[in-house]
mmCIF file with all atom_site columns, C-alpha atoms and ligand atoms in Angstrom:
data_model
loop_
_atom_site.group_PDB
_atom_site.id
_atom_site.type_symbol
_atom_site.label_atom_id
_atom_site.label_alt_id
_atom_site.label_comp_id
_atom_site.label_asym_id
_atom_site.label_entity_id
_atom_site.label_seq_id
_atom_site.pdbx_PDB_ins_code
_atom_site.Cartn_x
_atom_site.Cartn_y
_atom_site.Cartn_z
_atom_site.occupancy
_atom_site.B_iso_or_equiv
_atom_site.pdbx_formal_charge
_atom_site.auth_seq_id
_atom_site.auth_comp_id
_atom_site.auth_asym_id
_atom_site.auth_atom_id
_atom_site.pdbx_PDB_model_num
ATOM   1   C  CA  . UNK A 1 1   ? 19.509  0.945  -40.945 1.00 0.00 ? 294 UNK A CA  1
ATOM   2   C  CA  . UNK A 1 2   ? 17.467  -1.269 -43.232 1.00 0.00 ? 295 UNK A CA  1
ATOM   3   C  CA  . UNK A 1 3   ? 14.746  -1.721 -40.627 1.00 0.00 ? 296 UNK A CA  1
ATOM   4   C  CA  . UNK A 1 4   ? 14.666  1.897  -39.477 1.00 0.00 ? 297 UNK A CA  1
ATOM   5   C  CA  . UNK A 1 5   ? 13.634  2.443  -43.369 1.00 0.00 ? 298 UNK A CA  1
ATOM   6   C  CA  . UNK A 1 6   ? 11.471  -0.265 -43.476 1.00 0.00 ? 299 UNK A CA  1
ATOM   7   C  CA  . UNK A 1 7   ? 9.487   0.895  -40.453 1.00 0.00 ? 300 UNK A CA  1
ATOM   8   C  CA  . UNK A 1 8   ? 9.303   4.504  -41.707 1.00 0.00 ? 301 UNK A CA  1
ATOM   9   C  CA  . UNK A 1 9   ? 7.407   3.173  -44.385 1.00 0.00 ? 302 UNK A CA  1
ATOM   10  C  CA  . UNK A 1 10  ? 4.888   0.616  -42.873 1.00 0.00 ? 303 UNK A CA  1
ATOM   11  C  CA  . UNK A 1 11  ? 4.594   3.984  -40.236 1.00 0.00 ? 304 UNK A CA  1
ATOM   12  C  CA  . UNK A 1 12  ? 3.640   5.970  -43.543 1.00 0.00 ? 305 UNK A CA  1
ATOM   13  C  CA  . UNK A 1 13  ? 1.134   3.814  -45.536 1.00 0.00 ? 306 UNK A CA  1
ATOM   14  C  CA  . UNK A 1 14  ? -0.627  2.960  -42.405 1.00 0.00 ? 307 UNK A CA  1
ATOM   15  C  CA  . UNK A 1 15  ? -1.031  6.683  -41.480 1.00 0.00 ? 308 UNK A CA  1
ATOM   16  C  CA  . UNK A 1 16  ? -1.883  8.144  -44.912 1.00 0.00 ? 309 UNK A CA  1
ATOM   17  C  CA  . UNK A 1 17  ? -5.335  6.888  -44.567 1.00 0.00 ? 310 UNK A CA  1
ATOM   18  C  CA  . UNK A 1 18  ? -6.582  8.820  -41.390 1.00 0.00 ? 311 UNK A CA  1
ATOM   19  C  CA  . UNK A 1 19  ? -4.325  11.718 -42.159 1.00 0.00 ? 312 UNK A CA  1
ATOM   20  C  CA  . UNK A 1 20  ? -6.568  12.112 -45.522 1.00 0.00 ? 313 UNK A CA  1
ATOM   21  C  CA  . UNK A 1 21  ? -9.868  11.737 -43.824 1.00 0.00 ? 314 UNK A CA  1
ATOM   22  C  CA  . UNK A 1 22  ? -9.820  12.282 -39.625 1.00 0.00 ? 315 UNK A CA  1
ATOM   23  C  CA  . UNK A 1 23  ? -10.972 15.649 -39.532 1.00 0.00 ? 316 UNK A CA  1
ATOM   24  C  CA  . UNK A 1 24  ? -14.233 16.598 -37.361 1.00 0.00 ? 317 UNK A CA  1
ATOM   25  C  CA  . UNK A 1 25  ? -16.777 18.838 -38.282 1.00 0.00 ? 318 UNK A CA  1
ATOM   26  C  CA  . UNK A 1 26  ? -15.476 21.427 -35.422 1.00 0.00 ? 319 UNK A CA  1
ATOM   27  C  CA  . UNK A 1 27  ? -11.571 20.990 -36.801 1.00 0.00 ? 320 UNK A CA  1
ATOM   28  C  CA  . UNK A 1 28  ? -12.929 22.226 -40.239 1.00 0.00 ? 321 UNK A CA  1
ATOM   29  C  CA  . UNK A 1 29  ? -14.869 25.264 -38.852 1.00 0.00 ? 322 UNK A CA  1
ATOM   30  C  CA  . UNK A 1 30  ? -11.515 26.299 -38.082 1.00 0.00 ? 323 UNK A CA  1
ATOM   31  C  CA  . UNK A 1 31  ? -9.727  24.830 -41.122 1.00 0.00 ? 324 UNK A CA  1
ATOM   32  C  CA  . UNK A 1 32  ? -12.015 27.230 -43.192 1.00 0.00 ? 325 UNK A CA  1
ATOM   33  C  CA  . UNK A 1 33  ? -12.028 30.255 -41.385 1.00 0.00 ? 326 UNK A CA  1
ATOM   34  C  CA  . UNK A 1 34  ? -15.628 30.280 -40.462 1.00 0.00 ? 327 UNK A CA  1
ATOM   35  C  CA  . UNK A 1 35  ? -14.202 31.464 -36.837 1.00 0.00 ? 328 UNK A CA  1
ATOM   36  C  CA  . UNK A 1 36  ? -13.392 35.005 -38.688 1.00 0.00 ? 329 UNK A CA  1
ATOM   37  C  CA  . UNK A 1 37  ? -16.820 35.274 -38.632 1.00 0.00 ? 330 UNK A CA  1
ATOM   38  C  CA  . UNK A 1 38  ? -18.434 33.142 -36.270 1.00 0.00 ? 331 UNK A CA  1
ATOM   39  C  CA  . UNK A 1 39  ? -18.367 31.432 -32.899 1.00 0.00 ? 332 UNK A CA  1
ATOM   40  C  CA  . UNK A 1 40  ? -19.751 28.606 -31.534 1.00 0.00 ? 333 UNK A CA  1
ATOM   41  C  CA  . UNK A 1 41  ? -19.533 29.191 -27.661 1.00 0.00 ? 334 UNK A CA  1
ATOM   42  C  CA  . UNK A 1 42  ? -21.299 25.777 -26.890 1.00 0.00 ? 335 UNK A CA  1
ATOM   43  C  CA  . UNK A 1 43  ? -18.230 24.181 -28.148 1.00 0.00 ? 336 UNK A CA  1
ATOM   44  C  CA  . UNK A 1 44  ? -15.274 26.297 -26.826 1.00 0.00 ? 337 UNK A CA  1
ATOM   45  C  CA  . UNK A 1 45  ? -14.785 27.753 -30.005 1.00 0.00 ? 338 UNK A CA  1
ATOM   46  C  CA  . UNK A 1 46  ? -13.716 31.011 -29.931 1.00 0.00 ? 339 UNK A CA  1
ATOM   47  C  CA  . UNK A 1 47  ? -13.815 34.014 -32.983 1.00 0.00 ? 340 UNK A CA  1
ATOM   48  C  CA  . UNK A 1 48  ? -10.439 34.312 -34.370 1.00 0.00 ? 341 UNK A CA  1
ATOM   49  C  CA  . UNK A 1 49  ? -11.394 38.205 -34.427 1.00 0.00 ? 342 UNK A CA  1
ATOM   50  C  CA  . UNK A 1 50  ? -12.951 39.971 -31.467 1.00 0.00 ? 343 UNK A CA  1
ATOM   51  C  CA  . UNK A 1 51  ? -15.670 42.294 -33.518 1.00 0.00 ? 344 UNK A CA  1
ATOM   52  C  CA  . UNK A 1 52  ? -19.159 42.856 -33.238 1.00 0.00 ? 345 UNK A CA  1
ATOM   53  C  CA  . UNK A 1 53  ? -20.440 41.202 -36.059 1.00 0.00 ? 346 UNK A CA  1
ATOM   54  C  CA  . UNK A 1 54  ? -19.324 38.242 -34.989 1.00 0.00 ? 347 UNK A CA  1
ATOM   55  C  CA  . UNK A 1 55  ? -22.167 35.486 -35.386 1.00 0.00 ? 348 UNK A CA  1
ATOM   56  C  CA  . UNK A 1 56  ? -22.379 32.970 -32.518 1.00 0.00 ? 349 UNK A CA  1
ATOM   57  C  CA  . UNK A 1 57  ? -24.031 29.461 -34.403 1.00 0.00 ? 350 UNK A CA  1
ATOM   58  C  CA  . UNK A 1 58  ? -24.196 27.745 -30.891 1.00 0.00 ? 351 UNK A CA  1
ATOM   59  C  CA  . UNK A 1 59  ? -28.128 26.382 -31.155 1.00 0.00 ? 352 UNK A CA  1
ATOM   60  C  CA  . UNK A 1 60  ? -28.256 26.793 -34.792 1.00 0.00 ? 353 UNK A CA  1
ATOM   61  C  CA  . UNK A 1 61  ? -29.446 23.112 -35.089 1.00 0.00 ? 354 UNK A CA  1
ATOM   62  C  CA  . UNK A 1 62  ? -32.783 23.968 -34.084 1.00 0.00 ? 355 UNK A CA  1
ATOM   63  C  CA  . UNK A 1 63  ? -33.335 26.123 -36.791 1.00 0.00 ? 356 UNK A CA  1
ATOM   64  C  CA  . UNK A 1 64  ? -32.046 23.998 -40.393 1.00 0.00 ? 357 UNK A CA  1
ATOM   65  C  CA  . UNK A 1 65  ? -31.838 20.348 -41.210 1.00 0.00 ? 358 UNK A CA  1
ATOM   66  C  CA  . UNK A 1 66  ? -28.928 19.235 -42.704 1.00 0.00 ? 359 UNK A CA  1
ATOM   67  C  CA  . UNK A 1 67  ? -29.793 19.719 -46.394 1.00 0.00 ? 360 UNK A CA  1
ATOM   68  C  CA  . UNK A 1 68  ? -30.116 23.505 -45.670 1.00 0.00 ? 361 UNK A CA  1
ATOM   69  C  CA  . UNK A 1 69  ? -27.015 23.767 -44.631 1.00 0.00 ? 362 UNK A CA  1
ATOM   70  C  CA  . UNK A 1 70  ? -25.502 22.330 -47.176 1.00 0.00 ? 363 UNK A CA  1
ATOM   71  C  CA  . UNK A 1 71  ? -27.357 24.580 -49.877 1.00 0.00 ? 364 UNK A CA  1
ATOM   72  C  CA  . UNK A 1 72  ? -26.866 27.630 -47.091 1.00 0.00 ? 365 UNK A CA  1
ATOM   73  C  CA  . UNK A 1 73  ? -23.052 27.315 -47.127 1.00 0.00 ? 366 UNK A CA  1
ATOM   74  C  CA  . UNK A 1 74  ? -22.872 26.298 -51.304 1.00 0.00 ? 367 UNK A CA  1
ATOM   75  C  CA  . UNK A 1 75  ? -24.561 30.059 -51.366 1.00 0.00 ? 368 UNK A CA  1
ATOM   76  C  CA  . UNK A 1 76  ? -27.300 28.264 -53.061 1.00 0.00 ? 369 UNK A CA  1
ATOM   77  C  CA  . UNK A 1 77  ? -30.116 29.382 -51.127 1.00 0.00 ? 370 UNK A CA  1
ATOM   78  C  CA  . UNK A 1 78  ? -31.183 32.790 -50.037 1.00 0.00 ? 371 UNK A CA  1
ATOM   79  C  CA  . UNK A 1 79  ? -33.259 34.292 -46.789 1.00 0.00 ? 372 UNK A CA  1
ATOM   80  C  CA  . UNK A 1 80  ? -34.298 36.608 -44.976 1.00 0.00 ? 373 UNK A CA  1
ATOM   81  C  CA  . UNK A 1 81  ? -31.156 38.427 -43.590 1.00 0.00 ? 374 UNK A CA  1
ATOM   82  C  CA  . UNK A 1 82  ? -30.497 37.581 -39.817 1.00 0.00 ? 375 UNK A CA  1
ATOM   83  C  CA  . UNK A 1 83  ? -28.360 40.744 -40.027 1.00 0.00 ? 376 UNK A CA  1
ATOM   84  C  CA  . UNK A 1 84  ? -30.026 43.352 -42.560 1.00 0.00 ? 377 UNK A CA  1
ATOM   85  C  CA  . UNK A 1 85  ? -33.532 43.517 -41.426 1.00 0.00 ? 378 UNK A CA  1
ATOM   86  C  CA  . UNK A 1 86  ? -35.836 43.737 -44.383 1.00 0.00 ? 379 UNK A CA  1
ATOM   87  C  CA  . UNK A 1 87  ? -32.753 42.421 -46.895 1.00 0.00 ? 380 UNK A CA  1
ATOM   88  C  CA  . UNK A 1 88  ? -32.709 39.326 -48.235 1.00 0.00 ? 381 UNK A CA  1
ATOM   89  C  CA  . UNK A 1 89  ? -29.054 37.525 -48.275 1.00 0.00 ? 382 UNK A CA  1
ATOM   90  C  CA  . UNK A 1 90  ? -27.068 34.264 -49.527 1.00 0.00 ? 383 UNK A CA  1
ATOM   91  C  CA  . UNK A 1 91  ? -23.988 33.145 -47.176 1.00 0.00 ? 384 UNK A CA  1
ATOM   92  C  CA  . UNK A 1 92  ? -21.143 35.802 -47.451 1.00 0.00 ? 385 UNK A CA  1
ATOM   93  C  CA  . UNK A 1 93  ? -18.549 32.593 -48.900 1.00 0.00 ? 386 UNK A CA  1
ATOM   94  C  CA  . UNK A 1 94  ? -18.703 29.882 -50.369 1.00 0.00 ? 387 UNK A CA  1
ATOM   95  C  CA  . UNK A 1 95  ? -17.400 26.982 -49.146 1.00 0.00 ? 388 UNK A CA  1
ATOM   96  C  CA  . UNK A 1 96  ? -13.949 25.819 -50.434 1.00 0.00 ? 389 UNK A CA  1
ATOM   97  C  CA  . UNK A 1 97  ? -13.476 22.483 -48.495 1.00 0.00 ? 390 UNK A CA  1
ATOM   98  C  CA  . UNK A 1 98  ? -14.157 18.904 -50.118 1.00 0.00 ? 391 UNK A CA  1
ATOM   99  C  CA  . UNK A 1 99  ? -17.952 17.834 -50.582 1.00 0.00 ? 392 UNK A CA  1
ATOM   100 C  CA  . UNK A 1 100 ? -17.141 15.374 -47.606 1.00 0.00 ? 393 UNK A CA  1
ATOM   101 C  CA  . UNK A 1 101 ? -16.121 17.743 -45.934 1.00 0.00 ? 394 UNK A CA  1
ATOM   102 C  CA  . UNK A 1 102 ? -19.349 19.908 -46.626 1.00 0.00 ? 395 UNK A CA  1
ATOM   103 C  CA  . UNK A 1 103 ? -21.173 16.916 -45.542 1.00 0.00 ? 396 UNK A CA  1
ATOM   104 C  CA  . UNK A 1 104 ? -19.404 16.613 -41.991 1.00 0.00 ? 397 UNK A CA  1
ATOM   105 C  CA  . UNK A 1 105 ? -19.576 20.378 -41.458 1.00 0.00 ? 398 UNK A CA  1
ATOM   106 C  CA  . UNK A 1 106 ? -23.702 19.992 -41.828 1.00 0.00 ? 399 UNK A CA  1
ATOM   107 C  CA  . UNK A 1 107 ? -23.654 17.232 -39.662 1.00 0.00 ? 400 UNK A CA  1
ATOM   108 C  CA  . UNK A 1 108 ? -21.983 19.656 -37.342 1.00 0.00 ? 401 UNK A CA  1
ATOM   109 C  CA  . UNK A 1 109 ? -24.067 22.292 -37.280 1.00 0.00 ? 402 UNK A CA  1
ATOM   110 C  CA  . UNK A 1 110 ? -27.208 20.104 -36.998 1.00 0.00 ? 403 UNK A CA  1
ATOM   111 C  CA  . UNK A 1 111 ? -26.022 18.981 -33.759 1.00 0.00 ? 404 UNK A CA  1
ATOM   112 C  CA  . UNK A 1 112 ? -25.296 22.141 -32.398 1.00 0.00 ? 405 UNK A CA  1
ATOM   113 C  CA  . UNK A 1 113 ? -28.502 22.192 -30.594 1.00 0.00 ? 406 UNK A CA  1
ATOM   114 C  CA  . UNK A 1 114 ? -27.904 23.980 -27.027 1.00 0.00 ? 407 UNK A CA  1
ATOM   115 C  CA  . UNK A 1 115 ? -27.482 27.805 -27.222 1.00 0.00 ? 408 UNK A CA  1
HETATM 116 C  C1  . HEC P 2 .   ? -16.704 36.635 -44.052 1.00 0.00 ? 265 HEC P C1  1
HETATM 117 C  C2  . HEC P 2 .   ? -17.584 36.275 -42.960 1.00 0.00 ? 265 HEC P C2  1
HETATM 118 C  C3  . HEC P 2 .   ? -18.111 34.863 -42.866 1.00 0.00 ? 265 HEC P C3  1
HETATM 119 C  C4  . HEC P 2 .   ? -17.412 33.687 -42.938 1.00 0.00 ? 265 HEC P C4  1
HETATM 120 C  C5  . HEC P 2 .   ? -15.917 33.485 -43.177 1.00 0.00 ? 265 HEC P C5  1
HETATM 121 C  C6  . HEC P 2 .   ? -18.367 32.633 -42.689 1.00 0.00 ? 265 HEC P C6  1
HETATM 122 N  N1  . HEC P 2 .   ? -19.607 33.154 -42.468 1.00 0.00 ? 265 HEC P N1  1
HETATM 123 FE FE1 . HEC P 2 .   ? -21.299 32.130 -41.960 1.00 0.00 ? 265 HEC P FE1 1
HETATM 124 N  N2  . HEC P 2 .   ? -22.343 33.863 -41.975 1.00 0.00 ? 265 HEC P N2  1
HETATM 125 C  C7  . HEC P 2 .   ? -21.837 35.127 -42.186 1.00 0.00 ? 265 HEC P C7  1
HETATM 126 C  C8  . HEC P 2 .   ? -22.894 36.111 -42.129 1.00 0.00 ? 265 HEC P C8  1
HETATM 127 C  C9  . HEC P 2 .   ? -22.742 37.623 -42.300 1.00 0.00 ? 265 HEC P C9  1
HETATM 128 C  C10 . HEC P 2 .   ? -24.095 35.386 -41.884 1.00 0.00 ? 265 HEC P C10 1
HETATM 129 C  C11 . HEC P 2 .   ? -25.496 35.978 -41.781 1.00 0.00 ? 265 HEC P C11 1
HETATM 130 C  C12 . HEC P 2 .   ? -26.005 36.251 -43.176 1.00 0.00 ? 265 HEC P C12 1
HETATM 131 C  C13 . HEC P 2 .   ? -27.360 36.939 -43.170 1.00 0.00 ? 265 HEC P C13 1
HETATM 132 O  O1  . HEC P 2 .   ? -28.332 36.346 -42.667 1.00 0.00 ? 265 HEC P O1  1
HETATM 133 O  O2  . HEC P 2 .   ? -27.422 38.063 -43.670 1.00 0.00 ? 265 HEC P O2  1
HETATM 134 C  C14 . HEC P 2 .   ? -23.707 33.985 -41.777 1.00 0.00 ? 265 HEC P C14 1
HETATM 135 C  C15 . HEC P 2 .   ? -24.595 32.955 -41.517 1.00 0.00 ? 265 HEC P C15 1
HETATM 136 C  C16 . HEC P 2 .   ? -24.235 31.651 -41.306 1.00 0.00 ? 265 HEC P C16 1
HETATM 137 C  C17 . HEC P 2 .   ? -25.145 30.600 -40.912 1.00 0.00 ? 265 HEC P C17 1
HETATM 138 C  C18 . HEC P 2 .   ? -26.639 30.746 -40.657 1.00 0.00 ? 265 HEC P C18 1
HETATM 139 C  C19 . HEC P 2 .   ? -26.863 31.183 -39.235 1.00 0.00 ? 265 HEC P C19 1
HETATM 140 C  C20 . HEC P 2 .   ? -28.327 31.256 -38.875 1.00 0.00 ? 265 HEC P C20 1
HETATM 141 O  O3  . HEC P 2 .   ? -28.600 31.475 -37.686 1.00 0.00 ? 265 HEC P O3  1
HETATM 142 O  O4  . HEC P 2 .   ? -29.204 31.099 -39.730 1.00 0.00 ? 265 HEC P O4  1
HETATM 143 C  C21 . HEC P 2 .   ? -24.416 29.457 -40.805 1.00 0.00 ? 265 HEC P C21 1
HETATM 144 C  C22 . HEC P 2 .   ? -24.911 28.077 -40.406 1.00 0.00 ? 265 HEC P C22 1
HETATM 145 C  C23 . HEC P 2 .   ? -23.045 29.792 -41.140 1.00 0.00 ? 265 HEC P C23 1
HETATM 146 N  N3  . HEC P 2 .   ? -22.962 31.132 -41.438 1.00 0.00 ? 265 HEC P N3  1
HETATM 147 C  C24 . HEC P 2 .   ? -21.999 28.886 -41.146 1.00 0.00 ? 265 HEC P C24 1
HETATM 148 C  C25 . HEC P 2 .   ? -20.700 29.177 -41.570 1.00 0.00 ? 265 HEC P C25 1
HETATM 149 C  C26 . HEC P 2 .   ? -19.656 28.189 -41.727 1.00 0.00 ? 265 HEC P C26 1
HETATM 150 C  C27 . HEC P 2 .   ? -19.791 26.716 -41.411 1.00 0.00 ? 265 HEC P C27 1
HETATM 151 C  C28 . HEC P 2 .   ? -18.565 28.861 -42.193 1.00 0.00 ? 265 HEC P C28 1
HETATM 152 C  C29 . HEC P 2 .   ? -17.219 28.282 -42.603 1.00 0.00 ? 265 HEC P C29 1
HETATM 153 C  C30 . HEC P 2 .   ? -17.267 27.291 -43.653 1.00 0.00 ? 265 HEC P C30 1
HETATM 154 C  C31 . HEC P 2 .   ? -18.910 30.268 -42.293 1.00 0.00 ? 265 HEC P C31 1
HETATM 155 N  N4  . HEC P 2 .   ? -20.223 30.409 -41.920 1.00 0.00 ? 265 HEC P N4  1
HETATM 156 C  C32 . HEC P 2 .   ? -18.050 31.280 -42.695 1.00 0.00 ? 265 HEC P C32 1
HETATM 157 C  C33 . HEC P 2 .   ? -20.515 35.431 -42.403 1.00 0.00 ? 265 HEC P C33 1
HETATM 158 C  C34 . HEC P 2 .   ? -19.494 34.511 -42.569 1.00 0.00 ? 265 HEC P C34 1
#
């Protein structure tokens, strides 16, 4: 009994560590919803809703370095609207997860680089 306890616990300090970090830039675009609005069809990811104005961000790389993304998704900068032509528009959230998280998630994106 008093090894089954005893490797419960090694079991759980060793896996606290990756179970705090581990997730990938893809695993957080689903984490935080961004598939209610957007898919990324270059990386299997589907829309969790099938509706028109679902945005596809496959190839979206190309377009923004990392640093805009970051400031894109913070809803600190604002553009021309890719959807109201003639409208100028911040990101419709902001983003909830951890600033480490924000960094992964722009990492992400920027690599999404084939459409
Ligand atoms: C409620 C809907 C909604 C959610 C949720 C959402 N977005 Fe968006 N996103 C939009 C809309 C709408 C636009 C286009 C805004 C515009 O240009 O008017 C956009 C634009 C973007 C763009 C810029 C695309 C381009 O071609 O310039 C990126 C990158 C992006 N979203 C990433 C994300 C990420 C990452 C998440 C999750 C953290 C997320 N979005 C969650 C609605 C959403």
């Amino acid at each position: 009994m008093r090894r089954y306890i005893l490797a419960f616990a090694v079991t759980a300090i060793t896996a606290a560590p990756f179970a705090a970090q581990a997730a990938t830039g893809k695993e957080i675009v689903v984490e935080q919803k961004c598939t209610k609005c957007h898919s990324i069809k270059a990386e299997g990811v589907a829309a969790a809703e099938d509706k028109p104005t679902i945005i596809d961000l496959s190839g979206v790389g190309k377009d923004h370095d990392v640093a805009w993304f970051k400031g894109w998704l913070n809803k600190e900068i604002e553009r021309d609207s890719i959807v109201k032509k003639g409208e100028k528009a911040k990101h419709k959230i902001a983003f909830k997860g951890t600033p480490a998280e924000l960094d992964t998630v722009a990492a992400f994106l920027k690599s999404l680089t084939k459409k």
